[in-house]
Amino acid sequence: NAGVTQTPKFRILKIGQSMTLQCTQDMNHNYMYWYRQDPGMGLKLIYYSVGAGITDKGEVPNGYNVSRSTTEDFPLRLELAAPSQTSVYFCASSYVDQPQHFGDGTRLSIL
Amino acid sequence: AQSVTQLDSQVPVFEEAPVELRCNYSSSVSVYLFWYVQYPNQGLQLLLKYLSGSTLVKGINGFEAEFNKSQTSFHLRKPSVHISDTAEYFCAVTAGDNQGGKLIFGQGTELSVKP
């Protein structure tokens, strides 16, 4: 059982480049989330989805976009990378009445 | 809106000593409370959760936490720590109509267990 899988694990981008962080889950969870983790700040919610075709902004959505075309996949898109987006990104998923399961994270550096 | 404050950013402790990691929260509605652990270069793993009922909650790896509504606290404890408990610990809350809802995290507490 793979759980929540994030790819890539590491990436270095140049300022202004774009990329997509992939997240897939095999637990048939309806809820999915993207968080970013910065030192001493805990995790902040970027976007979330309560089901295929439905997404909504979290606390820090600026500079990011998401889509949810299937139950399994919830990609996070950075269109114009900025140094402030250097962070560790975590994807999570859950049923409505169960705690969230987290992936192992994507470590992103923007130089 | 909810918020979470973890009162200690770093907690150094010797092996086999007891430890308490402190967490306070604020909310105008009922909440579910969680503690997650993050080992180096890994994702977050659920330690324990409080939904309702008994205020003392037992989790994995010998950890427990006590919910105190009057103090709005949810402190994590372990009577005897091991080197392998070295990790970062996060307290989190979600507004009270489902466990799977959006999480608000504290800033994290880095637990360092020394031999």
XYZ file of C-alpha atoms in Angstrom:
226
model
C 0.000 0.000 0.000
C 1.838 3.138 -1.215
C -0.342 5.730 0.575
C 0.479 9.280 -0.547
C 3.258 9.530 -3.143
C 4.969 12.807 -4.020
C 7.335 13.419 -6.907
C 9.963 14.692 -7.292
C 11.641 14.435 -3.875
C 14.089 17.252 -4.629
C 14.220 19.998 -7.230
C 16.212 23.136 -7.908
C 14.566 25.797 -10.058
C 15.722 29.103 -11.433
C 13.696 32.241 -10.762
C 10.873 32.546 -13.277
C 10.759 28.863 -14.224
C 7.617 26.818 -13.793
C 7.041 23.310 -12.524
C 4.401 20.896 -11.278
C 4.674 18.986 -8.029
C 2.884 15.672 -8.347
C 0.785 14.015 -5.650
C -1.130 10.778 -5.943
C -2.904 8.650 -3.341
C -4.199 5.099 -3.596
C -6.550 5.101 -0.600
C -9.595 6.485 -2.435
C -9.622 9.508 -0.110
C -11.952 12.297 -1.120
C -10.049 15.107 0.646
C -6.586 16.205 -0.491
C -4.329 19.040 0.682
C -1.123 20.881 -0.140
C 0.963 22.412 2.653
C 4.282 24.182 2.712
C 6.705 23.895 5.620
C 9.159 26.643 6.453
C 11.605 26.526 9.408
C 9.996 27.637 12.660
C 6.641 28.235 10.955
C 4.951 24.849 11.056
C 2.887 23.877 8.022
C 0.669 26.316 6.148
C -2.213 25.232 3.921
C -1.848 26.279 0.274
C -4.852 24.641 -1.429
C -7.257 21.839 -0.707
C -9.860 19.735 -2.470
C -12.917 17.920 -1.126
C -13.406 15.862 -4.267
C -12.690 15.593 -7.979
C -13.419 18.880 -9.736
C -13.539 20.907 -6.497
C -10.639 22.998 -5.184
C -10.342 25.910 -2.796
C -7.707 28.271 -1.449
C -6.002 27.809 1.864
C -3.995 30.269 3.911
C -1.121 30.932 1.442
C -2.353 30.340 -2.152
C -0.574 33.192 -3.971
C 1.795 31.984 -6.686
C 0.277 28.496 -6.881
C -2.457 26.706 -8.789
C -4.042 23.274 -8.429
C -6.402 20.982 -10.264
C -8.253 17.814 -9.261
C -9.413 15.919 -12.317
C -9.363 12.510 -10.599
C -9.813 11.255 -7.042
C -6.217 10.004 -6.968
C -4.216 12.999 -8.240
C -3.789 16.542 -6.927
C -0.906 18.348 -8.709
C 0.428 21.703 -7.502
C 1.635 24.142 -10.144
C 4.166 26.961 -9.710
C 3.939 29.263 -12.727
C 6.711 31.824 -12.074
C 9.038 30.531 -9.396
C 10.231 33.069 -6.821
C 12.828 32.706 -4.044
C 10.020 33.014 -1.457
C 8.674 29.684 -2.703
C 11.773 27.831 -1.518
C 10.242 25.396 0.952
C 9.314 21.808 1.667
C 5.936 20.909 0.195
C 3.702 18.220 1.651
C 0.645 16.614 0.145
C -1.926 14.936 2.387
C -5.181 13.072 1.957
C -8.022 11.819 4.127
C -11.574 10.625 4.346
C -13.900 13.235 5.806
C -14.010 11.406 9.156
C -10.371 10.253 9.449
C -7.071 12.051 10.141
C -4.853 13.113 7.268
C -2.095 10.931 5.792
C 1.029 12.735 4.561
C 3.506 12.100 1.781
C 7.269 12.336 2.320
C 7.518 15.819 0.848
C 9.182 17.646 -2.041
C 12.166 19.831 -1.184
C 12.214 22.776 -3.572
C 14.960 25.387 -3.890
C 14.616 28.431 -6.121
C 17.794 30.258 -6.980
C -10.720 31.058 13.399
C -8.401 28.634 15.140
C -4.774 29.064 16.151
C -2.165 26.850 17.792
C 0.864 27.830 19.858
C 3.611 25.421 20.774
C 5.348 26.988 23.713
C 8.812 25.498 23.210
C 10.710 25.530 19.932
C 13.404 23.157 21.217
C 13.404 20.656 24.065
C 16.675 18.894 24.897
C 16.383 15.935 27.262
C 18.481 12.994 28.365
C 17.558 9.436 27.474
C 15.114 7.753 29.899
C 13.994 11.124 31.305
C 10.346 12.224 31.133
C 9.309 14.897 28.662
C 6.377 17.257 28.134
C 5.790 19.195 24.920
C 3.338 22.026 25.432
C 0.533 23.060 23.098
C -2.149 25.718 23.569
C -4.932 26.433 21.120
C -7.656 28.987 20.599
C -10.975 28.452 18.890
C -14.510 29.766 19.054
C -15.912 26.354 18.081
C -15.259 22.805 19.187
C -12.120 21.285 17.711
C -10.377 18.032 17.083
C -6.758 17.982 18.313
C -3.790 16.079 16.949
C -0.120 15.484 17.562
C 2.056 14.544 14.589
C 5.726 13.516 14.566
C 8.199 14.222 11.780
C 11.445 12.263 11.607
C 14.291 13.795 9.557
C 13.571 13.937 5.818
C 10.192 12.258 6.236
C 6.551 13.250 6.181
C 4.293 13.652 9.189
C 3.004 10.629 11.083
C 0.009 10.735 13.401
C 0.922 10.135 17.061
C -2.488 10.560 18.629
C -5.764 12.436 18.398
C -8.463 13.813 20.669
C -11.998 13.806 19.340
C -14.210 13.639 22.433
C -14.688 11.610 25.601
C -11.785 10.804 27.923
C -9.402 13.723 28.209
C -6.341 11.458 28.435
C -5.429 10.087 25.036
C -2.840 7.391 24.413
C -0.928 7.186 21.155
C 1.833 5.255 19.497
C 5.394 4.858 20.822
C 4.340 5.352 24.463
C 3.161 8.947 24.051
C 0.026 10.339 25.654
C -1.661 13.729 25.738
C -4.185 15.389 27.993
C -6.923 17.668 26.734
C -7.699 20.500 29.133
C -10.656 22.546 27.936
C -10.442 25.221 30.639
C -6.743 25.805 29.906
C -7.227 25.273 26.148
C -4.201 23.017 26.205
C -3.222 19.657 24.727
C 0.201 18.828 26.133
C 2.109 15.760 24.950
C 3.976 13.580 27.452
C 6.186 10.535 27.598
C 7.443 9.096 30.896
C 10.777 7.834 29.516
C 12.213 8.912 26.178
C 14.549 7.042 23.849
C 17.160 8.254 21.398
C 14.776 7.220 18.619
C 12.223 9.813 19.806
C 14.456 12.574 18.464
C 12.219 14.323 15.926
C 10.048 17.368 15.389
C 6.582 17.301 16.910
C 3.600 19.267 15.685
C 0.352 20.040 17.447
C -2.615 20.692 15.148
C -6.330 21.450 15.320
C -9.219 21.217 12.937
C -12.627 22.803 13.337
C -15.021 20.391 14.857
C -17.343 18.908 12.283
C -14.943 16.343 10.808
C -11.513 14.871 11.492
C -10.398 15.132 7.916
C -10.821 18.897 7.683
C -8.211 21.601 7.212
C -5.451 21.482 9.803
C -3.993 24.477 11.610
C -0.485 23.641 12.836
C 1.677 24.979 15.597
C 5.217 26.048 14.871
C 6.704 22.712 15.909
C 8.877 21.550 18.812
C 12.216 19.939 18.118
C 12.824 17.166 20.649
C 16.473 16.205 21.014
C 17.208 13.138 23.138
C 20.794 12.844 24.294
C 22.526 9.729 25.676
